[in-house]
PDB file of C-alpha atoms in Angstrom:
ATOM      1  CA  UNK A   1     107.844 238.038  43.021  1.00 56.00           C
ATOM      2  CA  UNK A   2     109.967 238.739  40.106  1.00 68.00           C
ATOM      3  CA  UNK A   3     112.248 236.310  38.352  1.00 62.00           C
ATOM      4  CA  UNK A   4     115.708 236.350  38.846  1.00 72.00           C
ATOM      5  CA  UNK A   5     116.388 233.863  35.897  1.00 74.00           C
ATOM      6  CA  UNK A   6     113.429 233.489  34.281  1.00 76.00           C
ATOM      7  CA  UNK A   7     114.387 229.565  32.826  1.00 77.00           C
ATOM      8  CA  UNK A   8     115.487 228.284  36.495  1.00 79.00           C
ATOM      9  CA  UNK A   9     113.033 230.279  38.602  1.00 83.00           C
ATOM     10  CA  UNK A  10     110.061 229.145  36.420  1.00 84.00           C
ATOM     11  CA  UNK A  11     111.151 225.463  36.634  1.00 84.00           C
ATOM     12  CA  UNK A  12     111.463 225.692  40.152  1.00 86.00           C
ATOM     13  CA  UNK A  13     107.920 226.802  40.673  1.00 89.00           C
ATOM     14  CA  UNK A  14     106.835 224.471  38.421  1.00 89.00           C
ATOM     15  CA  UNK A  15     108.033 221.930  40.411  1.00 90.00           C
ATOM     16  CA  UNK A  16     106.687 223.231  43.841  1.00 93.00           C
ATOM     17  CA  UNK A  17     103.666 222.954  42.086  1.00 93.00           C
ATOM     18  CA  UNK A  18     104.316 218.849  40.962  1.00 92.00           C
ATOM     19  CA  UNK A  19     105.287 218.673  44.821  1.00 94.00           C
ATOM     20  CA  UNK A  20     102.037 220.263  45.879  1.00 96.00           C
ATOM     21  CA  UNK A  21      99.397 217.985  43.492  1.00 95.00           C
ATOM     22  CA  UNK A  22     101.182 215.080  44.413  1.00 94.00           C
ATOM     23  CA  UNK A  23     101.232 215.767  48.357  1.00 96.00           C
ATOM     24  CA  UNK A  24      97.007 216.372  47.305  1.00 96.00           C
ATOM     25  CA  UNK A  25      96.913 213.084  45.676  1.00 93.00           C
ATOM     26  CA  UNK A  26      98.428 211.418  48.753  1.00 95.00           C
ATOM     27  CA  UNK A  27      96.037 213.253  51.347  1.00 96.00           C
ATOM     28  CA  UNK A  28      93.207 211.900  49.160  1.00 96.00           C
ATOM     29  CA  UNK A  29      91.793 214.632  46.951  1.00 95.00           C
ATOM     30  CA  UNK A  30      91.048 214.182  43.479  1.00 93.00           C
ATOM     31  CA  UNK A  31      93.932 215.774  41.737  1.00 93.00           C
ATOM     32  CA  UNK A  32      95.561 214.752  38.806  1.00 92.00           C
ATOM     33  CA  UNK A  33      99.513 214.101  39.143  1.00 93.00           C
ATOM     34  CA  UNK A  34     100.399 212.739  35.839  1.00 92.00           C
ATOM     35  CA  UNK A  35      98.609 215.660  33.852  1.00 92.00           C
ATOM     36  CA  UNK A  36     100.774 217.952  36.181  1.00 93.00           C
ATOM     37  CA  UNK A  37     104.153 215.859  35.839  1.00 94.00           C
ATOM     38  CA  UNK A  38     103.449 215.784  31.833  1.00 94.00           C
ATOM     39  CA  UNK A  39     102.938 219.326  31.678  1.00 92.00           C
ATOM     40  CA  UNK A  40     106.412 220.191  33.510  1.00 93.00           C
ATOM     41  CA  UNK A  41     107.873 217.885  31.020  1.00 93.00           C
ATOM     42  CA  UNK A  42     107.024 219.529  28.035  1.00 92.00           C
ATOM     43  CA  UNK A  43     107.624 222.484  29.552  1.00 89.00           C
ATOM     44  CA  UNK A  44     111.146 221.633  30.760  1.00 88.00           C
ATOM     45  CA  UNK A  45     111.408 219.673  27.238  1.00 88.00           C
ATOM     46  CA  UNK A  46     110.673 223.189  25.428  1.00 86.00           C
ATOM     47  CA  UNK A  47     112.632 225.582  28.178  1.00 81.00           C
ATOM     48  CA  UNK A  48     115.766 223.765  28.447  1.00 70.00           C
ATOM     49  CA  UNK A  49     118.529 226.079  27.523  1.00 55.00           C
ATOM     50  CA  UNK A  50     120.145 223.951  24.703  1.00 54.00           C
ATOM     51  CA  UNK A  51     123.140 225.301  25.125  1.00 48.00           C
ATOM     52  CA  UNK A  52     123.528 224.256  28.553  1.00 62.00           C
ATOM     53  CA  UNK A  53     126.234 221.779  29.508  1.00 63.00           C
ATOM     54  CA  UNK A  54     124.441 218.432  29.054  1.00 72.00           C
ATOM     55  CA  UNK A  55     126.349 214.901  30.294  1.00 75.00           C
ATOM     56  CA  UNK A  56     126.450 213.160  26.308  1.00 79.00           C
ATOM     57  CA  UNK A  57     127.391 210.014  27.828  1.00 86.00           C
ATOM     58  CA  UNK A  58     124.802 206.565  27.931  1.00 90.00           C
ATOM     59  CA  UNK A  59     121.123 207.223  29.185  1.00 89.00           C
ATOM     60  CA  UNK A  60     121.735 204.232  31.337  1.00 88.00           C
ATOM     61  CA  UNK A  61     124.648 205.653  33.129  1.00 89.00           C
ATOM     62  CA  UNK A  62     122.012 208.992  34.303  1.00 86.00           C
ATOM     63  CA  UNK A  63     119.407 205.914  35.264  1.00 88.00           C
ATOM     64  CA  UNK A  64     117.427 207.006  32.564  1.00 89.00           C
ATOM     65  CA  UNK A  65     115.654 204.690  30.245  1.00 89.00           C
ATOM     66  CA  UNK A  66     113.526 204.596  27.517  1.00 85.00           C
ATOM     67  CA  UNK A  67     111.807 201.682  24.714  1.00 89.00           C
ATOM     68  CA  UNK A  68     112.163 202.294  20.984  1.00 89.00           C
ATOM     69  CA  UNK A  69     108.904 202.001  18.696  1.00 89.00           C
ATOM     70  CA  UNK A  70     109.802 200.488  15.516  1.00 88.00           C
ATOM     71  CA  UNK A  71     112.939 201.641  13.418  1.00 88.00           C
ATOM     72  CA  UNK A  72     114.870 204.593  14.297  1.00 89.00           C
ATOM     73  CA  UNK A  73     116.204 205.892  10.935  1.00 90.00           C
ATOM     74  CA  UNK A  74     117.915 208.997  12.203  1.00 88.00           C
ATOM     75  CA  UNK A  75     121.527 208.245  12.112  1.00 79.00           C
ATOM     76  CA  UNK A  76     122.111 208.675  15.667  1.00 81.00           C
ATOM     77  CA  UNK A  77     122.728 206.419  18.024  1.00 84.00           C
ATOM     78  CA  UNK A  78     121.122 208.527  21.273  1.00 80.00           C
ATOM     79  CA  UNK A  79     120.619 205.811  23.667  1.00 83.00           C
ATOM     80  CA  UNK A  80     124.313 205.990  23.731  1.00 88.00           C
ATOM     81  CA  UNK A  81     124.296 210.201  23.722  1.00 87.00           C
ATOM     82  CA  UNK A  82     122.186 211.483  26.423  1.00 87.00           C
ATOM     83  CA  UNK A  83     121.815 215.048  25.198  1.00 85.00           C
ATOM     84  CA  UNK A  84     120.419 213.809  21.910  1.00 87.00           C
ATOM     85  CA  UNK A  85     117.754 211.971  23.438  1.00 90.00           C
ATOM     86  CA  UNK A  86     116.965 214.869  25.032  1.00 90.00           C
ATOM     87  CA  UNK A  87     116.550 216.709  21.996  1.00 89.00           C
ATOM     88  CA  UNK A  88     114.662 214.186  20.282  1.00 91.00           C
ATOM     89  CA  UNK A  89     111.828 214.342  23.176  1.00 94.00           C
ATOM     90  CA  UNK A  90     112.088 217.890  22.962  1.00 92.00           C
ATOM     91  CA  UNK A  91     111.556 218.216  19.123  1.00 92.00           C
ATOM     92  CA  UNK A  92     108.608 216.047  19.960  1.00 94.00           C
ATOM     93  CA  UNK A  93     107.329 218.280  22.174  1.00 93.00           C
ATOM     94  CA  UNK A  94     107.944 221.341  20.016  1.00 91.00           C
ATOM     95  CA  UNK A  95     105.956 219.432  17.251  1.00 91.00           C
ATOM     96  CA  UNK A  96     102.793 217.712  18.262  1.00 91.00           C
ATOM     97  CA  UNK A  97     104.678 214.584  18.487  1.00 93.00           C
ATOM     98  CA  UNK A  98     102.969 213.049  21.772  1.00 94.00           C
ATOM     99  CA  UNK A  99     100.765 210.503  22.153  1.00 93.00           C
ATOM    100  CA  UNK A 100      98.692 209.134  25.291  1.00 91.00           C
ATOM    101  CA  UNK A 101      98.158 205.527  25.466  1.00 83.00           C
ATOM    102  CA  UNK A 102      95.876 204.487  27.600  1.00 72.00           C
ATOM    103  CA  UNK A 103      95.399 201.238  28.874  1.00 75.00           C
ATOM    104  CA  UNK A 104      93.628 202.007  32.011  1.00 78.00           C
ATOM    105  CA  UNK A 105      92.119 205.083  33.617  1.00 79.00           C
ATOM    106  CA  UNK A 106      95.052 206.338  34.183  1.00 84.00           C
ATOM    107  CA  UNK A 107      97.649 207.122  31.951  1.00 90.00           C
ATOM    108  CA  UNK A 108     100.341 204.449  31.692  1.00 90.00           C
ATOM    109  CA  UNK A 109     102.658 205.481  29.056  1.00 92.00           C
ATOM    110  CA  UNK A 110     103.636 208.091  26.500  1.00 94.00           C
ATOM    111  CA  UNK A 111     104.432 208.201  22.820  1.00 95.00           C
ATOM    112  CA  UNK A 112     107.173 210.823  21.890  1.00 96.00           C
ATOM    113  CA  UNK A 113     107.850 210.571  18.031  1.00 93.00           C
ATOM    114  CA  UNK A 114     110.395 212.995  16.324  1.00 94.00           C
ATOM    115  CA  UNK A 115     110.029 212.968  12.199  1.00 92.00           C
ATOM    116  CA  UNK A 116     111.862 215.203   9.634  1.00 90.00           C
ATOM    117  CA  UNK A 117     112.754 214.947   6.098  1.00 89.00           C
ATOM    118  CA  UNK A 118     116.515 215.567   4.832  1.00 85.00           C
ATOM    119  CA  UNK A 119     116.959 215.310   1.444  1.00 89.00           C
ATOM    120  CA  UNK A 120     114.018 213.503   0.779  1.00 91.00           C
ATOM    121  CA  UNK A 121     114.393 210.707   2.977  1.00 90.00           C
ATOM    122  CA  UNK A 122     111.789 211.001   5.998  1.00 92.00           C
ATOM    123  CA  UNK A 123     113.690 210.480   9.348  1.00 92.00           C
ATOM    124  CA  UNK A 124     112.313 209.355  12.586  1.00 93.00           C
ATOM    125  CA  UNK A 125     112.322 208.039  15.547  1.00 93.00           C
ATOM    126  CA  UNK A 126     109.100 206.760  18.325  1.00 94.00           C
ATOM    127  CA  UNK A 127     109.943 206.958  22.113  1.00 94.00           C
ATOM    128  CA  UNK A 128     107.592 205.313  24.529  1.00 94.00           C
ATOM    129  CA  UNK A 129     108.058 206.257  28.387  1.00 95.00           C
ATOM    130  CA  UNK A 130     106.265 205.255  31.271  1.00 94.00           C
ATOM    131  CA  UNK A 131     105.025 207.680  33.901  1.00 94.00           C
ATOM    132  CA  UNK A 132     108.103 206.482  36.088  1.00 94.00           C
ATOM    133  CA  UNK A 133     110.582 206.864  32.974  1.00 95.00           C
ATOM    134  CA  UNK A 134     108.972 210.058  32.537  1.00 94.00           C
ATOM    135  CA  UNK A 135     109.703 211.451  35.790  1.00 94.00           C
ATOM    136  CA  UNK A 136     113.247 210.024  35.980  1.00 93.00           C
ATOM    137  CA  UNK A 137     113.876 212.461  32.783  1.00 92.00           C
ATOM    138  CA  UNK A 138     111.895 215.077  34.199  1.00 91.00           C
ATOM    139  CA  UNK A 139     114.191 214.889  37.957  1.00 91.00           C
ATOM    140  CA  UNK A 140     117.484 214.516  36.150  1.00 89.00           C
ATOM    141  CA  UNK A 141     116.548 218.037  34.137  1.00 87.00           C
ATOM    142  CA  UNK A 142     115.363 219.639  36.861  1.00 86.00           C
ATOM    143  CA  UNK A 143     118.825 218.679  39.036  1.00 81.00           C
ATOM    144  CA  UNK A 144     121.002 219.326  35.357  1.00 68.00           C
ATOM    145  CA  UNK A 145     119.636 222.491  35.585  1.00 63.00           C
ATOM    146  CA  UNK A 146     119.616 223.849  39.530  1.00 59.00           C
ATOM    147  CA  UNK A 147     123.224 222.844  38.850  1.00 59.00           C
ATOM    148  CA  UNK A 148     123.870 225.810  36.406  1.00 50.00           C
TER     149      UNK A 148
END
């Protein structure tokens, strides 16, 4: 089967395929959900036509949430601009700015840290999600985009 829009029809199938490891995990087999549902992010993250109407309102107000490591020295305020929060988790992506923190077996929560340097001053900011904050993201870009 061929793609009709390559972006939207591979997202899609990606998450048939989320649906279908977590249905496994359910029914008992030894699958591993949270590998799957990080791997759609970053995916999602990186294919995300940024041109796409985005909401740019408060992260709150699209149930999405998030907790700040540190200082964020970029100049935005993105908590308060959904689309650059967005953009920030998919610089990290782009990057190598992830990191798994493990408190458990299982993986609890993720590190997302965007960095640059603009006229010599280094910029960045550290986003820690949860798996559940992480698939809150991951559902409201999947609907964002079956909307286009």
């Amino acid at each position: 089967m061929q793609y009709s829009d390559r972006i939207k029809d591979f997202i899609g199938r990606s998450n048939e395929n989320l649906k279908y490891i977590e249905k496994a995990k359910t029914d008992g087999e030894n699958v591993y959900e949270t590998t799957q549902l990080i791997s759609n992010f970053i995916a999602i993250l990186i294919l995300y036509n940024e041109n796409a109407w985005m909401y740019d309102g408060p992260i709150h107000k699209k149930n999405l949430s998030c907790k700040i490591i540190g200082k964020n020295t970029y100049n935005d305020n993105f908590e308060e601009h959904t689309y650059l929060f967005i953009n920030h988790l998919r610089n990290a992506c782009c990057h190598d700015g992830i990191e798994v923190n493990k408190e458990t077996e299982e993986i609890q929560f993720i590190t997302f840290y965007d960095t640059k340097t603009e006229n010599g001053e280094k910029k960045e900011v550290r986003i820690m999600l949860s798996v559940k904050e992480m698939r809150n993201i991951y559902n409201y870009l999947v609907m964002d985009r079956n909307k286009m």
